[in-house]
Amino acid sequence: MMHSDYMRIAMELAIKARGQTSPNPMVGALLVKGGKIIAQGYHRRCGADHAEAAAIKKAGRRAKGASLYVTLEPCSHHGRTPPCTDLIIKSGIKKIFVGMKDPNPLMNGKSILLLRKAGLAVEVGFLGKELKKINEAFIKYIRQQMPFVVAKCAQTLDGKIATAGGQSKWITAQEARDYGHRLRDGFDAILVGVNTVLKDNPFLNADGKSKRIRKIILDTRLQLPLEANVFKDVRPGDVIVATTTKADQRKLGLLNSRNVQVMVCPSYDGRVDLQWLFKELAKMEITSILIEGGGTMIGAALKERLVDKMMIFVAPKIMGDHQAINAISGFQPTDVNHLPRLKDLTIQKIGEDLLLEGYL
């Protein structure tokens, strides 16, 4: 097999831990000797063995003289686990193929130099585009100390998400809804505005039973009902209510008494300051956020240039009513030549609906 073939296997291993490794990246590794894979491993969750360590432990003494394929530059510092470079050198591995350098500015090639100084042959740069994509949230978080933000909506062909009376179930068919629900497993947190909770009363739970996900509710005045479904089937501390000094103080006290995490944020345009909030969420090691609605919430995030990626499910339906609710609202550019534009756009058919996916 080619080096890129081995690296692709390592990447597929890494993806097995999708949504489980934050704030660490997804990493896969395998050991090859005599043209055969003798061991493989991946980083399963934050605090667990790194991919290289998992593969080396499985190989044992057979690792001596083998080649290591790893999707990301090995660590050379003490964190939640010991440095992988020490273990690699000690194991007797002779050659290392690294998919991409660690994007951390404090790292970014230092381990590669260290391994070369120790006499190991190191080659870098395989499947770069694919590897950057699977760890796009980690890359932004580590470089900018901000979460990677995806805005998701389901709309008709004419851009509506609900009737004028607020009825929205269901714009898309079951297959697209199931697909959208599974997306949650890849994120640290789901974000909605309080109006979505008041109208739809969603649970906002992840699809996977073992997946821990934070639920972030933007609620300027604290209108959130204490019996809302978002508080069910979740640890109280994993519900984060972002409010302002306009908050109902009685309800604020009740939420605090239930161990719900309430963040009193600065205001911007009379609402929660999203820039401030997202910076604080990053400090809490929330590296990725899925915005699920509604239109005002997505519009505010677009206005503040906080959205990295859009995922738009489009049903083959036309609502027509000019008073119906738009998929994006409160965002009013004045120049048609300077509208937000999606790049690297992909379109796929999911059942009878379409999914448009692109980066801002």
GROMACS .gro file of C-alpha atoms in nm:
model
  360
    1MET     CA    1   0.000   0.000   0.000
    2MET     CA    2   0.098   0.364  -0.047
    3HIS     CA    3   0.177   0.589   0.251
    4SER     CA    4  -0.150   0.776   0.187
    5ASP     CA    5  -0.341   0.446   0.209
    6TYR     CA    6  -0.203   0.375   0.554
    7MET     CA    7  -0.275   0.733   0.658
    8ARG     CA    8  -0.635   0.699   0.541
    9ILE     CA    9  -0.677   0.395   0.764
   10ALA     CA   10  -0.538   0.600   1.053
   11MET     CA   11  -0.784   0.880   0.971
   12GLU     CA   12  -1.076   0.636   0.971
   13LEU     CA   13  -0.965   0.519   1.314
   14ALA     CA   14  -0.956   0.878   1.437
   15ILE     CA   15  -1.313   0.944   1.321
   16LYS     CA   16  -1.440   0.660   1.541
   17ALA     CA   17  -1.409   0.900   1.835
   18ARG     CA   18  -1.610   1.179   1.671
   19GLY     CA   19  -1.755   1.404   1.940
   20GLN     CA   20  -1.575   1.226   2.227
   21THR     CA   21  -1.225   1.378   2.241
   22SER     CA   22  -1.290   1.749   2.300
   23PRO     CA   23  -1.101   1.964   2.378
   24ASN     CA   24  -0.843   1.731   2.223
   25PRO     CA   25  -0.834   1.652   1.850
   26MET     CA   26  -0.933   1.323   1.688
   27VAL     CA   27  -0.617   1.123   1.616
   28GLY     CA   28  -0.556   0.778   1.472
   29ALA     CA   29  -0.234   0.576   1.449
   30LEU     CA   30  -0.108   0.245   1.321
   31LEU     CA   31   0.220   0.054   1.322
   32VAL     CA   32   0.343  -0.115   1.005
   33LYS     CA   33   0.621  -0.373   0.984
   34GLY     CA   34   0.720  -0.583   0.686
   35GLY     CA   35   0.434  -0.438   0.486
   36LYS     CA   36   0.176  -0.549   0.742
   37ILE     CA   37  -0.024  -0.356   1.002
   38ILE     CA   38   0.080  -0.498   1.338
   39ALA     CA   39  -0.115  -0.264   1.570
   40GLN     CA   40  -0.352   0.029   1.558
   41GLY     CA   41  -0.510   0.273   1.797
   42TYR     CA   42  -0.700   0.597   1.827
   43HIS     CA   43  -0.761   0.862   2.090
   44ARG     CA   44  -1.094   0.753   2.238
   45ARG     CA   45  -1.166   1.041   2.476
   46CYS     CA   46  -0.998   1.327   2.658
   47GLY     CA   47  -0.771   1.186   2.929
   48ALA     CA   48  -0.739   0.844   2.764
   49ASP     CA   49  -0.425   0.717   2.588
   50HIS     CA   50  -0.325   0.911   2.279
   51ALA     CA   51  -0.347   0.722   1.951
   52GLU     CA   52   0.029   0.659   1.931
   53ALA     CA   53   0.042   0.524   2.286
   54ALA     CA   54  -0.256   0.296   2.223
   55ALA     CA   55  -0.094   0.145   1.913
   56ILE     CA   56   0.249   0.105   2.074
   57LYS     CA   57   0.103  -0.066   2.381
   58LYS     CA   58  -0.079  -0.315   2.158
   59ALA     CA   59   0.234  -0.387   1.958
   60GLY     CA   60   0.458  -0.432   2.260
   61ARG     CA   61   0.809  -0.547   2.161
   62ARG     CA   62   0.702  -0.579   1.797
   63ALA     CA   63   0.708  -0.198   1.772
   64LYS     CA   64   1.089  -0.207   1.748
   65GLY     CA   65   1.193  -0.132   1.391
   66ALA     CA   66   0.836  -0.057   1.278
   67SER     CA   67   0.698   0.250   1.100
   68LEU     CA   68   0.438   0.465   1.275
   69TYR     CA   69   0.160   0.639   1.082
   70VAL     CA   70  -0.018   0.905   1.285
   71THR     CA   71  -0.268   1.166   1.166
   72LEU     CA   72  -0.136   1.448   1.386
   73GLU     CA   73   0.209   1.544   1.512
   74PRO     CA   74   0.280   1.358   1.840
   75CYS     CA   75   0.282   1.563   2.159
   76SER     CA   76   0.607   1.640   2.337
   77HIS     CA   77   0.469   1.802   2.651
   78HIS     CA   78   0.303   1.685   2.971
   79GLY     CA   79  -0.072   1.738   2.969
   80ARG     CA   80  -0.343   1.500   3.082
   81THR     CA   81  -0.112   1.223   2.957
   82PRO     CA   82   0.271   1.188   2.931
   83PRO     CA   83   0.453   1.301   2.613
   84CYS     CA   84   0.410   1.061   2.320
   85THR     CA   85   0.753   1.148   2.182
   86ASP     CA   86   0.924   0.985   2.481
   87LEU     CA   87   0.730   0.663   2.429
   88ILE     CA   88   0.796   0.662   2.054
   89ILE     CA   89   1.172   0.700   2.102
   90LYS     CA   90   1.181   0.437   2.376
   91SER     CA   91   0.978   0.187   2.168
   92GLY     CA   92   1.245   0.156   1.897
   93ILE     CA   93   1.027   0.282   1.612
   94LYS     CA   94   1.253   0.381   1.322
   95LYS     CA   95   1.029   0.586   1.093
   96ILE     CA   96   0.728   0.810   1.143
   97PHE     CA   97   0.477   0.939   0.889
   98VAL     CA   98   0.284   1.240   1.022
   99GLY     CA   99  -0.037   1.350   0.853
  100MET     CA  100  -0.017   1.715   0.963
  101LYS     CA  101   0.164   1.936   1.211
  102ASP     CA  102  -0.003   2.026   1.539
  103PRO     CA  103  -0.177   2.364   1.474
  104ASN     CA  104  -0.101   2.483   1.826
  105PRO     CA  105   0.135   2.782   1.779
  106LEU     CA  106   0.332   2.662   2.084
  107MET     CA  107   0.391   2.330   1.914
  108ASN     CA  108   0.371   2.336   1.533
  109GLY     CA  109   0.666   2.113   1.442
  110LYS     CA  110   0.864   2.102   1.766
  111SER     CA  111   0.798   1.731   1.819
  112ILE     CA  112   0.907   1.656   1.464
  113LEU     CA  113   1.241   1.826   1.525
  114LEU     CA  114   1.277   1.641   1.857
  115LEU     CA  115   1.216   1.303   1.694
  116ARG     CA  116   1.461   1.377   1.414
  117LYS     CA  117   1.727   1.477   1.665
  118ALA     CA  118   1.671   1.140   1.832
  119GLY     CA  119   1.763   0.970   1.504
  120LEU     CA  120   1.416   0.883   1.374
  121ALA     CA  121   1.321   0.944   1.012
  122VAL     CA  122   1.011   1.167   0.994
  123GLU     CA  123   0.799   1.254   0.691
  124VAL     CA  124   0.518   1.509   0.718
  125GLY     CA  125   0.221   1.596   0.500
  126PHE     CA  126  -0.039   1.336   0.402
  127LEU     CA  127  -0.411   1.389   0.340
  128GLY     CA  128  -0.376   1.744   0.469
  129LYS     CA  129  -0.713   1.872   0.346
  130GLU     CA  130  -0.908   1.576   0.485
  131LEU     CA  131  -0.725   1.581   0.817
  132LYS     CA  132  -0.783   1.953   0.865
  133LYS     CA  133  -1.153   1.903   0.797
  134ILE     CA  134  -1.207   1.631   1.059
  135ASN     CA  135  -1.038   1.851   1.321
  136GLU     CA  136  -1.165   2.190   1.203
  137ALA     CA  137  -1.318   2.265   1.544
  138PHE     CA  138  -0.996   2.184   1.730
  139ILE     CA  139  -0.790   2.394   1.486
  140LYS     CA  140  -1.003   2.706   1.535
  141TYR     CA  141  -1.024   2.656   1.910
  142ILE     CA  142  -0.650   2.611   1.957
  143ARG     CA  143  -0.556   2.902   1.730
  144GLN     CA  144  -0.826   3.158   1.816
  145GLN     CA  145  -0.955   3.046   2.158
  146MET     CA  146  -1.305   3.049   2.012
  147PRO     CA  147  -1.547   2.763   1.942
  148PHE     CA  148  -1.617   2.643   1.589
  149VAL     CA  149  -1.977   2.739   1.511
  150VAL     CA  150  -2.218   2.565   1.275
  151ALA     CA  151  -2.565   2.709   1.212
  152LYS     CA  152  -2.829   2.454   1.109
  153CYS     CA  153  -3.181   2.515   0.985
  154ALA     CA  154  -3.457   2.336   0.796
  155GLN     CA  155  -3.652   2.547   0.548
  156THR     CA  156  -3.883   2.543   0.250
  157LEU     CA  157  -3.766   2.632  -0.101
  158ASP     CA  158  -3.867   2.994  -0.034
  159GLY     CA  159  -3.670   3.015   0.290
  160LYS     CA  160  -3.944   2.969   0.551
  161ILE     CA  161  -3.914   2.768   0.873
  162ALA     CA  162  -4.267   2.808   1.012
  163THR     CA  163  -4.609   2.948   0.930
  164ALA     CA  164  -4.711   3.292   1.048
  165GLY     CA  165  -4.873   3.118   1.347
  166GLY     CA  166  -4.547   2.944   1.436
  167GLN     CA  167  -4.637   2.592   1.316
  168SER     CA  168  -4.318   2.421   1.197
  169LYS     CA  169  -4.367   2.044   1.237
  170TRP     CA  170  -4.254   1.922   1.004
  171ILE     CA  171  -4.076   2.114   0.728
  172THR     CA  172  -3.845   1.826   0.634
  173ALA     CA  173  -3.913   1.454   0.617
  174GLN     CA  174  -3.814   1.198   0.881
  175GLU     CA  175  -3.489   1.092   0.713
  176ALA     CA  176  -3.351   1.448   0.715
  177ARG     CA  177  -3.467   1.502   1.072
  178ASP     CA  178  -3.289   1.185   1.186
  179TYR     CA  179  -2.974   1.294   1.004
  180GLY     CA  180  -2.989   1.637   1.168
  181HIS     CA  181  -3.037   1.480   1.510
  182ARG     CA  182  -2.728   1.260   1.468
  183LEU     CA  183  -2.521   1.570   1.391
  184ARG     CA  184  -2.542   1.667   1.758
  185ASP     CA  185  -2.307   1.385   1.855
  186GLY     CA  186  -2.020   1.569   1.685
  187PHE     CA  187  -2.054   1.888   1.893
  188ASP     CA  188  -1.979   1.998   2.248
  189ALA     CA  189  -2.291   2.211   2.274
  190ILE     CA  190  -2.625   2.298   2.114
  191LEU     CA  191  -2.738   2.660   2.116
  192VAL     CA  192  -3.093   2.792   2.076
  193GLY     CA  193  -3.281   3.108   2.162
  194VAL     CA  194  -3.548   3.102   2.431
  195ASN     CA  195  -3.822   3.151   2.170
  196THR     CA  196  -3.739   2.807   2.028
  197VAL     CA  197  -3.785   2.658   2.376
  198LEU     CA  198  -4.112   2.845   2.434
  199LYS     CA  199  -4.258   2.742   2.096
  200ASP     CA  200  -4.127   2.386   2.049
  201ASN     CA  201  -4.019   2.277   2.400
  202PRO     CA  202  -3.735   2.058   2.260
  203PHE     CA  203  -3.521   1.819   2.466
  204LEU     CA  204  -3.202   1.905   2.271
  205ASN     CA  205  -3.047   1.574   2.370
  206ALA     CA  206  -2.767   1.407   2.178
  207ASP     CA  207  -2.836   1.099   1.968
  208GLY     CA  208  -2.572   0.876   2.130
  209LYS     CA  209  -2.654   0.759   2.483
  210SER     CA  210  -2.296   0.802   2.607
  211LYS     CA  211  -2.254   1.147   2.454
  212ARG     CA  212  -2.230   1.437   2.697
  213ILE     CA  213  -2.363   1.755   2.539
  214ARG     CA  214  -2.416   2.103   2.680
  215LYS     CA  215  -2.742   2.286   2.613
  216ILE     CA  216  -2.705   2.662   2.581
  217ILE     CA  217  -3.019   2.877   2.596
  218LEU     CA  218  -3.004   3.247   2.511
  219ASP     CA  219  -3.262   3.417   2.731
  220THR     CA  220  -3.221   3.793   2.778
  221ARG     CA  221  -3.495   3.829   3.044
  222LEU     CA  222  -3.511   3.471   3.179
  223GLN     CA  223  -3.844   3.362   3.037
  224LEU     CA  224  -3.734   2.996   3.039
  225PRO     CA  225  -3.992   2.773   3.214
  226LEU     CA  226  -3.842   2.569   3.496
  227GLU     CA  227  -4.031   2.261   3.372
  228ALA     CA  228  -3.894   2.289   3.015
  229ASN     CA  229  -3.779   1.967   2.849
  230VAL     CA  230  -3.421   2.096   2.814
  231PHE     CA  231  -3.371   2.019   3.185
  232LYS     CA  232  -3.466   1.653   3.142
  233ASP     CA  233  -3.224   1.362   3.094
  234VAL     CA  234  -2.919   1.582   3.157
  235ARG     CA  235  -2.699   1.689   3.445
  236PRO     CA  236  -2.823   2.031   3.569
  237GLY     CA  237  -2.477   2.184   3.520
  238ASP     CA  238  -2.483   2.090   3.152
  239VAL     CA  239  -2.766   2.337   3.089
  240ILE     CA  240  -2.616   2.682   3.040
  241VAL     CA  241  -2.855   2.976   3.042
  242ALA     CA  242  -2.705   3.294   2.899
  243THR     CA  243  -2.891   3.602   3.017
  244THR     CA  244  -2.833   3.971   3.095
  245THR     CA  245  -2.887   4.213   3.382
  246LYS     CA  246  -3.250   4.235   3.261
  247ALA     CA  247  -3.307   3.884   3.396
  248ASP     CA  248  -3.596   3.798   3.626
  249GLN     CA  249  -3.412   3.787   3.960
  250ARG     CA  250  -3.655   3.543   4.122
  251LYS     CA  251  -3.609   3.293   3.843
  252LEU     CA  252  -3.235   3.353   3.848
  253GLY     CA  253  -3.228   3.243   4.211
  254LEU     CA  254  -3.439   2.934   4.136
  255LEU     CA  255  -3.211   2.826   3.853
  256ASN     CA  256  -2.902   2.872   4.069
  257SER     CA  257  -3.062   2.666   4.345
  258ARG     CA  258  -3.105   2.382   4.094
  259ASN     CA  259  -2.736   2.401   3.996
  260VAL     CA  260  -2.822   2.522   3.647
  261GLN     CA  261  -2.531   2.725   3.513
  262VAL     CA  262  -2.650   3.082   3.458
  263MET     CA  263  -2.416   3.328   3.285
  264VAL     CA  264  -2.504   3.694   3.320
  265CYS     CA  265  -2.358   3.842   3.002
  266PRO     CA  266  -2.302   4.196   2.874
  267SER     CA  267  -2.566   4.322   2.632
  268TYR     CA  268  -2.526   4.400   2.263
  269ASP     CA  269  -2.818   4.553   2.070
  270GLY     CA  270  -3.038   4.472   2.370
  271ARG     CA  271  -2.949   4.102   2.359
  272VAL     CA  272  -2.678   3.874   2.495
  273ASP     CA  273  -2.337   3.973   2.359
  274LEU     CA  274  -2.249   3.664   2.158
  275GLN     CA  275  -1.882   3.756   2.112
  276TRP     CA  276  -1.835   3.777   2.488
  277LEU     CA  277  -2.036   3.460   2.547
  278PHE     CA  278  -1.845   3.250   2.294
  279LYS     CA  279  -1.511   3.357   2.439
  280GLU     CA  280  -1.630   3.250   2.783
  281LEU     CA  281  -1.759   2.919   2.649
  282ALA     CA  282  -1.417   2.852   2.495
  283LYS     CA  283  -1.261   2.904   2.839
  284MET     CA  284  -1.491   2.624   2.954
  285GLU     CA  285  -1.332   2.402   2.685
  286ILE     CA  286  -1.640   2.411   2.464
  287THR     CA  287  -1.474   2.385   2.124
  288SER     CA  288  -1.777   2.344   1.897
  289ILE     CA  289  -2.133   2.474   1.896
  290LEU     CA  290  -2.431   2.373   1.683
  291ILE     CA  291  -2.686   2.655   1.651
  292GLU     CA  292  -3.027   2.499   1.595
  293GLY     CA  293  -3.247   2.804   1.591
  294GLY     CA  294  -3.433   2.998   1.541
  295GLY     CA  295  -3.407   3.252   1.263
  296THR     CA  296  -3.334   3.546   1.495
  297MET     CA  297  -3.059   3.349   1.669
  298ILE     CA  298  -2.889   3.256   1.342
  299GLY     CA  299  -2.927   3.611   1.213
  300ALA     CA  300  -2.760   3.755   1.522
  301ALA     CA  301  -2.468   3.511   1.494
  302LEU     CA  302  -2.424   3.596   1.125
  303LYS     CA  303  -2.437   3.967   1.201
  304GLU     CA  304  -2.153   3.929   1.452
  305ARG     CA  305  -1.957   3.708   1.206
  306LEU     CA  306  -1.947   3.418   1.446
  307VAL     CA  307  -2.071   3.144   1.212
  308ASP     CA  308  -1.805   2.929   1.048
  309LYS     CA  309  -2.031   2.692   0.860
  310MET     CA  310  -2.393   2.665   0.747
  311MET     CA  311  -2.597   2.346   0.715
  312ILE     CA  312  -2.928   2.418   0.544
  313PHE     CA  313  -3.185   2.143   0.497
  314VAL     CA  314  -3.421   2.236   0.214
  315ALA     CA  315  -3.758   2.063   0.172
  316PRO     CA  316  -3.922   2.056  -0.172
  317LYS     CA  317  -4.207   2.272  -0.043
  318ILE     CA  318  -4.324   2.629  -0.095
  319MET     CA  319  -4.496   2.817   0.187
  320GLY     CA  320  -4.563   3.141   0.002
  321ASP     CA  321  -4.708   3.338   0.294
  322HIS     CA  322  -4.514   3.665   0.326
  323GLN     CA  323  -4.590   3.667   0.699
  324ALA     CA  324  -4.437   3.322   0.751
  325ILE     CA  325  -4.121   3.301   0.962
  326ASN     CA  326  -3.790   3.330   0.777
  327ALA     CA  327  -3.501   3.089   0.826
  328ILE     CA  328  -3.277   3.389   0.898
  329SER     CA  329  -3.405   3.719   1.038
  330GLY     CA  330  -3.270   4.035   1.198
  331PHE     CA  331  -2.976   4.031   0.959
  332GLN     CA  332  -3.012   4.310   0.705
  333PRO     CA  333  -2.716   4.376   0.473
  334THR     CA  334  -2.755   4.690   0.267
  335ASP     CA  335  -2.529   4.599  -0.025
  336VAL     CA  336  -2.619   4.300  -0.242
  337ASN     CA  337  -2.257   4.284  -0.361
  338HIS     CA  338  -2.128   4.221  -0.009
  339LEU     CA  339  -2.358   3.948   0.116
  340PRO     CA  340  -2.222   3.656   0.320
  341ARG     CA  341  -2.126   3.386   0.073
  342LEU     CA  342  -2.079   3.015   0.123
  343LYS     CA  343  -1.763   2.858  -0.015
  344ASP     CA  344  -1.672   2.493  -0.067
  345LEU     CA  345  -2.044   2.434  -0.109
  346THR     CA  346  -2.167   2.075  -0.121
  347ILE     CA  347  -2.519   1.950  -0.190
  348GLN     CA  348  -2.648   1.605  -0.101
  349LYS     CA  349  -2.989   1.446  -0.118
  350ILE     CA  350  -3.124   1.302   0.207
  351GLY     CA  351  -3.448   1.124   0.139
  352GLU     CA  352  -3.669   1.374  -0.038
  353ASP     CA  353  -3.483   1.675   0.102
  354LEU     CA  354  -3.155   1.849   0.017
  355LEU     CA  355  -2.869   1.943   0.249
  356LEU     CA  356  -2.662   2.247   0.147
  357GLU     CA  357  -2.335   2.270   0.339
  358GLY     CA  358  -2.073   2.542   0.310
  359TYR     CA  359  -1.826   2.765   0.492
  360LEU     CA  360  -1.848   3.139   0.551
   0.00000   0.00000   0.00000
